[in-house]
XYZ file of C-alpha atoms in Angstrom:
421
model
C 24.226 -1.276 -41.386
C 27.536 -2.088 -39.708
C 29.360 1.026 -41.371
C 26.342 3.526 -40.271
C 27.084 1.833 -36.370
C 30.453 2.452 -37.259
C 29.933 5.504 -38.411
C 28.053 6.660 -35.315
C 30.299 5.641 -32.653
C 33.260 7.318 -34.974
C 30.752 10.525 -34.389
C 30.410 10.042 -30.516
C 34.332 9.274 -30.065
C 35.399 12.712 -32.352
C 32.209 14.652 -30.177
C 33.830 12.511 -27.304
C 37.408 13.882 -28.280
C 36.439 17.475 -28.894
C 34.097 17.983 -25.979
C 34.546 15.653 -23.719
C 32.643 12.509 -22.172
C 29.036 12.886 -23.113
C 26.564 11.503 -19.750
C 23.094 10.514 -20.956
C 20.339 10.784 -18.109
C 17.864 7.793 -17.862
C 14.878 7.801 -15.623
C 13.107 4.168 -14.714
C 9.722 4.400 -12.962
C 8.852 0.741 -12.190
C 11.352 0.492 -9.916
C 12.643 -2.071 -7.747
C 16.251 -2.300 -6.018
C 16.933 -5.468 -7.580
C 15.642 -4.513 -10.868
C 17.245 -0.956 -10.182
C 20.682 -2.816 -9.683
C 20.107 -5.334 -12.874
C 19.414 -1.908 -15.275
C 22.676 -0.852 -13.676
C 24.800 -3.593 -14.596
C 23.455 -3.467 -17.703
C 24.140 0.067 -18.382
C 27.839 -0.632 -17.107
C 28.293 -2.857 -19.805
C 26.773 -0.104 -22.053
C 29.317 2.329 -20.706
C 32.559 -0.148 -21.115
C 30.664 -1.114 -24.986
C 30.363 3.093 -26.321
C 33.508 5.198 -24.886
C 32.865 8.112 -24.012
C 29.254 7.976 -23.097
C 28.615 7.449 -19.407
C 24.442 7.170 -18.052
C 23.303 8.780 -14.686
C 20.200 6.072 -13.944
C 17.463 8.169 -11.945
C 15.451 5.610 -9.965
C 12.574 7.471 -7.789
C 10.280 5.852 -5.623
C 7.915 3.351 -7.047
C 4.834 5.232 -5.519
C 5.485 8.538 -6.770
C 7.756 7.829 -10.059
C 5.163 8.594 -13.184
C 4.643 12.133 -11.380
C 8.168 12.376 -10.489
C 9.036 11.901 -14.041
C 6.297 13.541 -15.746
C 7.580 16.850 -13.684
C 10.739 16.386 -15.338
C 9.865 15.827 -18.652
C 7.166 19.153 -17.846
C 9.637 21.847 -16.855
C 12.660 20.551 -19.112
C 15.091 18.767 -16.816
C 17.699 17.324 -18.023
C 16.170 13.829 -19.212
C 17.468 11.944 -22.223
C 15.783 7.918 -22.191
C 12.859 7.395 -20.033
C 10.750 4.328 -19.060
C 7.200 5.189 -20.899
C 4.357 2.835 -19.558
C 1.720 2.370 -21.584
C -1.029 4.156 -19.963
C 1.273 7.459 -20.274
C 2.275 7.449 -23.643
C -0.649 9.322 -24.331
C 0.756 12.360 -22.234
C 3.638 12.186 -23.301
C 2.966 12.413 -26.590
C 0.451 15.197 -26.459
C 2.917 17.226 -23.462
C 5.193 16.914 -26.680
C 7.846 15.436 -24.993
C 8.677 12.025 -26.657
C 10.856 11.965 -29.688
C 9.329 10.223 -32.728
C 11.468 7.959 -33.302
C 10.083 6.365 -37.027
C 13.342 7.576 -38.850
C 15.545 6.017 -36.425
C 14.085 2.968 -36.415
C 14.041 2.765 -40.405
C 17.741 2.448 -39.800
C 17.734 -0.087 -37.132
C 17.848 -4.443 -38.113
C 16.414 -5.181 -34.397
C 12.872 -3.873 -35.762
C 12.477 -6.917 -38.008
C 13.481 -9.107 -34.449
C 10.811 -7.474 -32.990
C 7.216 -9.583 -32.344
C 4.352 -7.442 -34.135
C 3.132 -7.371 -30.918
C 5.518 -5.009 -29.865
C 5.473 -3.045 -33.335
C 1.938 -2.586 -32.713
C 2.322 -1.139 -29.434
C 5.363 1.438 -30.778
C 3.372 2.824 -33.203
C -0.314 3.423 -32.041
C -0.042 6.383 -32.082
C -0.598 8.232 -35.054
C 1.184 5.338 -36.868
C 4.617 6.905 -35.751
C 7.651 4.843 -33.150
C 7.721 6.848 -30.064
C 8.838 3.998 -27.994
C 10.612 0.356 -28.215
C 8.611 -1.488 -25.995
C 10.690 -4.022 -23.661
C 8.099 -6.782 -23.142
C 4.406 -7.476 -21.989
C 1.869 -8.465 -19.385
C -0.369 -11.125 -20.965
C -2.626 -13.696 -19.080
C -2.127 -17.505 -19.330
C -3.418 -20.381 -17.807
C -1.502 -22.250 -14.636
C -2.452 -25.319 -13.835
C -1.306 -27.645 -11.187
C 0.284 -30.791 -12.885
C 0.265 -33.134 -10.055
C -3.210 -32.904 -9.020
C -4.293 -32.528 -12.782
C -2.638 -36.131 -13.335
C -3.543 -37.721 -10.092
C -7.263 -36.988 -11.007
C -6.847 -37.907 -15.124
C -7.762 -34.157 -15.884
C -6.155 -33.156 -19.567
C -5.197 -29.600 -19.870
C -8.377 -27.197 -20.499
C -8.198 -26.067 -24.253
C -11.902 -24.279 -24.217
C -13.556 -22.297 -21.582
C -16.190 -24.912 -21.366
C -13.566 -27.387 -21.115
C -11.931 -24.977 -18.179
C -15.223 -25.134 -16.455
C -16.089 -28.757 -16.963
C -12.433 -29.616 -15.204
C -12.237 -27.326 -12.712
C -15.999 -28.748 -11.400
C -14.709 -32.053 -11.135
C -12.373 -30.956 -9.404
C -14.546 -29.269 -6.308
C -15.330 -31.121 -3.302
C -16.235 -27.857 -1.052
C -16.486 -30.091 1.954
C -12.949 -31.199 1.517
C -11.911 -27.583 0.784
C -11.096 -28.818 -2.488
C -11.906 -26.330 -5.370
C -10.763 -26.371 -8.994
C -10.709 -22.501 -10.355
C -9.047 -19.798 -8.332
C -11.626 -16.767 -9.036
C -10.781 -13.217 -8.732
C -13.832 -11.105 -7.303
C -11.490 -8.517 -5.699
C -9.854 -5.702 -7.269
C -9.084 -5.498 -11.129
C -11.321 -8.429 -11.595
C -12.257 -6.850 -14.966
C -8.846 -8.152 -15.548
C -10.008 -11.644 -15.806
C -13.987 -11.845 -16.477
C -13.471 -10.357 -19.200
C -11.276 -12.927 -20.717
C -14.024 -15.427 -20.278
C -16.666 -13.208 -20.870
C -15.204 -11.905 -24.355
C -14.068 -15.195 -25.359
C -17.897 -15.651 -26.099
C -18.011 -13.002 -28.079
C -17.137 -13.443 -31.726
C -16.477 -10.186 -33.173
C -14.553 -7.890 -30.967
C -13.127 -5.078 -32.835
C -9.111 -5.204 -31.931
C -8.060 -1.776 -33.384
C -6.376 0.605 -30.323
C -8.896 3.019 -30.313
C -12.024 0.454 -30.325
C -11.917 -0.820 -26.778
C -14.568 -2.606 -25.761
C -16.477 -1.933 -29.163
C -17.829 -5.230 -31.561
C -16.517 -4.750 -35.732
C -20.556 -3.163 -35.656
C -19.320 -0.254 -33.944
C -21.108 -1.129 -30.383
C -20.145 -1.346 -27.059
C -20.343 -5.688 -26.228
C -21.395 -5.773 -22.756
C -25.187 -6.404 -23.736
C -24.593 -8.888 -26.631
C -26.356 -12.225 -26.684
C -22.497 -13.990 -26.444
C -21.412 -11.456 -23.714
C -24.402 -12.526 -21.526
C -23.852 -15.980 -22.432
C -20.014 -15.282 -21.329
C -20.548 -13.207 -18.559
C -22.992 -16.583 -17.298
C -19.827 -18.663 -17.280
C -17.756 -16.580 -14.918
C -20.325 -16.435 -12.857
C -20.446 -20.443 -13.017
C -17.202 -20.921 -12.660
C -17.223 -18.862 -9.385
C -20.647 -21.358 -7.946
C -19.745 -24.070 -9.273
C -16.083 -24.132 -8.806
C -14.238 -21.792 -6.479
C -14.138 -20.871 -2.904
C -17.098 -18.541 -1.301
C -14.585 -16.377 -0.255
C -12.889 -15.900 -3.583
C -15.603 -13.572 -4.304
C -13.242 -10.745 -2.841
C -9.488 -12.461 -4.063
C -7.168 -9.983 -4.926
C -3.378 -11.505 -6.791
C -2.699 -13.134 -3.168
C -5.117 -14.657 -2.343
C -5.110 -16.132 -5.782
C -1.461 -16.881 -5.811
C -1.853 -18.580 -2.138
C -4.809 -20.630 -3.326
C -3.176 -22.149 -6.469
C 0.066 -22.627 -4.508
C -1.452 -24.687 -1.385
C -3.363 -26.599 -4.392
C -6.481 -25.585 -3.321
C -7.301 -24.340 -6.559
C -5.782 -25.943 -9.427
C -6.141 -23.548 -12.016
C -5.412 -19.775 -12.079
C -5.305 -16.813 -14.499
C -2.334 -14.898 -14.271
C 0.124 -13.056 -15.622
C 4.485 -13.878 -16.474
C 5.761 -11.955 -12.994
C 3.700 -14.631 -11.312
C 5.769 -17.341 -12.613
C 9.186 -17.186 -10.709
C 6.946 -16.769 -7.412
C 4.876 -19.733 -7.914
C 8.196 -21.531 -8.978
C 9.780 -20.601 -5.869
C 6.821 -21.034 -3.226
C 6.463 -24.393 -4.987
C 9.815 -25.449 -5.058
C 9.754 -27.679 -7.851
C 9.304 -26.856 -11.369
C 7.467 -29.939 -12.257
C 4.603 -29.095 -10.060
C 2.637 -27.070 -12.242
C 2.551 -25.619 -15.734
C 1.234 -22.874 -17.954
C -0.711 -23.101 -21.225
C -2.091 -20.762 -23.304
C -5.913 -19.313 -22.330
C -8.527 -21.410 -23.283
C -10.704 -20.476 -26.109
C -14.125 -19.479 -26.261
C -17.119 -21.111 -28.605
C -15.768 -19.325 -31.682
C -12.548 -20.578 -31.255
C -10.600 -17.755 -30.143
C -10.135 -15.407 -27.441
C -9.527 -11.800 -26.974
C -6.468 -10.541 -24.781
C -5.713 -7.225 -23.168
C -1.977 -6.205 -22.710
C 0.061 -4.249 -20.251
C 3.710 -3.139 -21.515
C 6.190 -0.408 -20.970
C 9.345 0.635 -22.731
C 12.072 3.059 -23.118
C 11.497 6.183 -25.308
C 14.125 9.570 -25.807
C 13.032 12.825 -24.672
C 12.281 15.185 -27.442
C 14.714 18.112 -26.400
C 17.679 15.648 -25.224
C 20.535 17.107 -26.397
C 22.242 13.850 -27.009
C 19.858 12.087 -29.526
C 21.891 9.784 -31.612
C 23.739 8.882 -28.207
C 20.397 8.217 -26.568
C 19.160 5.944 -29.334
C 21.899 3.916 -29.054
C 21.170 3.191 -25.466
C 17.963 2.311 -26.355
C 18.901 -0.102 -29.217
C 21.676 -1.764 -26.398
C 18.596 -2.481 -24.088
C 16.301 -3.813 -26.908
C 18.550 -6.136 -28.211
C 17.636 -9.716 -27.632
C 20.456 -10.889 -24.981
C 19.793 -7.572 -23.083
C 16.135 -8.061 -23.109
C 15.832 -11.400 -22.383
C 18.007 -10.922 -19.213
C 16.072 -7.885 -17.891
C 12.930 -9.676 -19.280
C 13.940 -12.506 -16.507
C 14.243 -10.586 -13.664
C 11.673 -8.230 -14.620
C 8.683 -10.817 -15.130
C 7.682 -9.461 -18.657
C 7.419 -11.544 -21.731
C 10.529 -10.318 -24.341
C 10.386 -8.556 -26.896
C 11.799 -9.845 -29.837
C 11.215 -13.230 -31.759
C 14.703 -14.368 -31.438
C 14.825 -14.149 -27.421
C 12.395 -17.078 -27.038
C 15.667 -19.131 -28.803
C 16.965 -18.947 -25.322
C 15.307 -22.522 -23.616
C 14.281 -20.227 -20.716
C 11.498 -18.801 -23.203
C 11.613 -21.368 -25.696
C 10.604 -24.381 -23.334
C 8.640 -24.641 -19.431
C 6.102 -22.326 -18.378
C 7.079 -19.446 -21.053
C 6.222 -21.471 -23.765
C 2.417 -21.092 -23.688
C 2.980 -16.896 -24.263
C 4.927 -17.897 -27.483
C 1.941 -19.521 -28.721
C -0.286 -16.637 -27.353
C 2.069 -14.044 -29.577
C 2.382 -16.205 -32.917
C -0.946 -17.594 -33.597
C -2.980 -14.102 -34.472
C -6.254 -16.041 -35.611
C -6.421 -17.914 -32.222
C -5.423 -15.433 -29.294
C -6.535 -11.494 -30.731
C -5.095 -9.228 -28.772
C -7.038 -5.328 -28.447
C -6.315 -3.167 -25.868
C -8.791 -2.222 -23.245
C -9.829 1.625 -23.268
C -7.872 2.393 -19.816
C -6.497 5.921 -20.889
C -10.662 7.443 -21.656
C -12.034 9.322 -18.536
C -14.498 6.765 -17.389
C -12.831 4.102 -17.126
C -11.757 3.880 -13.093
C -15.001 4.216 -12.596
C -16.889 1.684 -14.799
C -13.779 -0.687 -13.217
C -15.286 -0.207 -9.788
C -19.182 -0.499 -10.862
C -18.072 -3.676 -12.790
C -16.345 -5.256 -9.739
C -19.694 -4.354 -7.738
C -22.140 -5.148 -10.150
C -20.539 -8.800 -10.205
C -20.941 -9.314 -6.693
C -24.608 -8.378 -6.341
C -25.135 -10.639 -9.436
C -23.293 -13.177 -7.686
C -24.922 -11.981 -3.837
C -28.630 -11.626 -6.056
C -28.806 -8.314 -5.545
C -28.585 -7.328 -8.917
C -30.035 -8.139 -12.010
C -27.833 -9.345 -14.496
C -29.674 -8.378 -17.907
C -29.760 -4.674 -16.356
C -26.554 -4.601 -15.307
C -25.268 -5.494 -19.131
C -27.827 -3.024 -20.132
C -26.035 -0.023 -17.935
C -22.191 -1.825 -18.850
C -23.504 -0.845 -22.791
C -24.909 2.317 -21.896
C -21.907 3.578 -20.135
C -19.693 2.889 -23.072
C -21.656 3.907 -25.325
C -21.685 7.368 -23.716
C -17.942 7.737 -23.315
C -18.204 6.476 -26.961
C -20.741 9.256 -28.146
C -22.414 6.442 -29.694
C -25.843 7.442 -30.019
């Protein structure tokens, strides 16, 4: 493997020699100026590491970035390694302009590094690599160590557990409550962890959102109603009346006053509770609780970097790519960037391997435990069943709405975009 990198850079420096410097063009789209000026740095050291090959970093505006890119990748501008989200990959791959990069990667000893997380999410489609993925969004539980020990409360290791503690933990009249419940935007987000985790046969393949291993939707199954009761106890029972419209903030200001104890969340939220905190031994973060059957199902956001299919500069593009997914690069724009690495040899580093980051290990290497499927985001209806999910919750919650018949129209919907008959 060493004499084929050899070999390679020997190829760039004699292309180098012959035609001159070689500049690659990357485009990032979740950008941020510090994480804008991190990707820099690290593509200086890139730069001083390959001779010859220099990379022009496009950064557009957060806000407008996917189209921004998505026109450039349309009408052939010059665009050699690109950030691909995972609710684009889709176009890209059927605008035909991501580069499969399965042969490349057949070559390459950082795929073996890799967590099968992350090989899962490079090859969904059509079983081929169009993109390394850099790390992931997955939910965890925080909990507030000093008011979990004051009142003798163990960490929650089952949702009924979750519920049992946060209750204890609610004394409304002392504005005291234990769970911080999000009713707001992208609630689905978080229901459906509890809700699911009382399901026991979710079908995890990509393409089976939302579907049970019988091939049906599980909004309306006896466990999903028996789920779907729980969130809606742990929102009477143990969280503030005005939670029932908590977006991240609210959420994140809740937990952090230690008004609610306990909070769903995601890795990015970890350095800001850590600093609004100001002391790492104030809280914690342990895996999600599991449901009845002893597991519990997980969606996941990620993004990565793929090459554009009519770069000109291929081989020098892939090594760009394999620079920024190797573990010390990823773990240090995995720190700044909030995601979870990934690689199996970047939780080595203590700032994965121990504190807070820990529990997301466990999530990621015990498959029987936490199953991770991916919720059906990139079909039609989704925005929309989103929205009637958020509202339908309310009215259960306001009793304005039944909550058998609104399971009943959850099923029907999906089984519609489904073409289940």
């Amino acid at each position: 493997m060493r004499r084929l990198f050899v070999a390679v850079l020997l190829a760039i420096a004699v292309a180098t020699t012959i035609f001159g410097a070689i500049t690659l063009t990357m485009v990032e789209t979740i950008t941020s100026p510090a994480r804008t000026e991190l990707l820099r740095q690290l593509l200086d050291e890139f730069e001083a590491t390959h001779p010859g090959i220099k990379v022009e970093l496009i950064s557009p505006p957060y806000e407008s970035s996917d189209q921004k890119l998505i026109m450039m990748l349309n009408t052939k501008q010059k665009v050699d390694v690109f950030e691909v989200r995972d609710n684009f990959l889709a176009i890209h791959v059927n605008n035909k302009n991501l580069l499969d990069l399965t042969e490349f990667v057949k070559q390459w000893d950082g795929w073996n590094d890799l967590l099968e997380l992350t090989k899962t999410a490079a090859t969904k489609v059509e079983g081929k690599t169009y993109y390394i993925p850099y790390g992931f969004f997955i939910k965890a539980l925080f909990y507030r160590k000093d008011i979990l020990e004051k009142n003798g409360i163990p960490i929650p290791q089952t949702m009924q557990e979750l519920y049992e503690s946060a209750k204890k933990l609610t004394v409304p009249s002392e504005g005291k409550y234990g769970f911080a419940f999000r009713g707001g935007a992208s609630e689905h987000s978080f229901s459906e962890i509890v809700i699911m985790s009382y399901v026991p046969n979710i079908d995890p393949r990509p393409d089976r959102g939302y579907l049970t291993t019988d091939g049906v939707p599980y909004h309306d199954t006896p466990g999903a109603i028996e789920g779907l009761k729980m969130w809606i106890k742990l929102y009477n029972d143990c969280s503030p009346k005005d939670s029932l419209n908590w977006g991240w903030a609210e959420q994140v200001n809740g937990f952090v006053s230690g008004m609610t104890p306990f909070l769903i969340q995601d890795p990015d939220t970890v350095p800001i509770v850590e600093r609004r905190l100001g002391d790492p031994n104030l809280y914690g973060v342990a895996p999600m609780p599991v449901g009845p059957h002893g597991k519990v199902y997980l969606d996941y956001g990620n993004a990565g970097w793929g090459i554009a299919s009519y770069s000109k500069y291929k081989n020098e593009a892939w090594e760009l790519v394999k620079f920024l997914s190797s573990p010390q690069v990823n773990a240090r724009f995995s720190q700044l960037n909030g995601t979870i690495p990934n690689c199996k040899s970047a939780f080595a580093d203590p700032y994965y391997s121990t504190g807070p980051y820990r529990a997301w290990y466990e999530e990621l290497t015990n498959p029987s435990k936490y199953i991770f499927y991916e919720r059906p985001v990139h079909m039609s209806g989704f925005p929309a069943y989103a929205e009637k999910h958020k509202n339908d919750i309310q009215n259960i919650i306001l009793g304005k709405k039944d909550l058998n018949q609104a399971v009943k129209e959850w099923a029907e919907f999906w089984k519609k975009e489904y073409g289940i008959k």
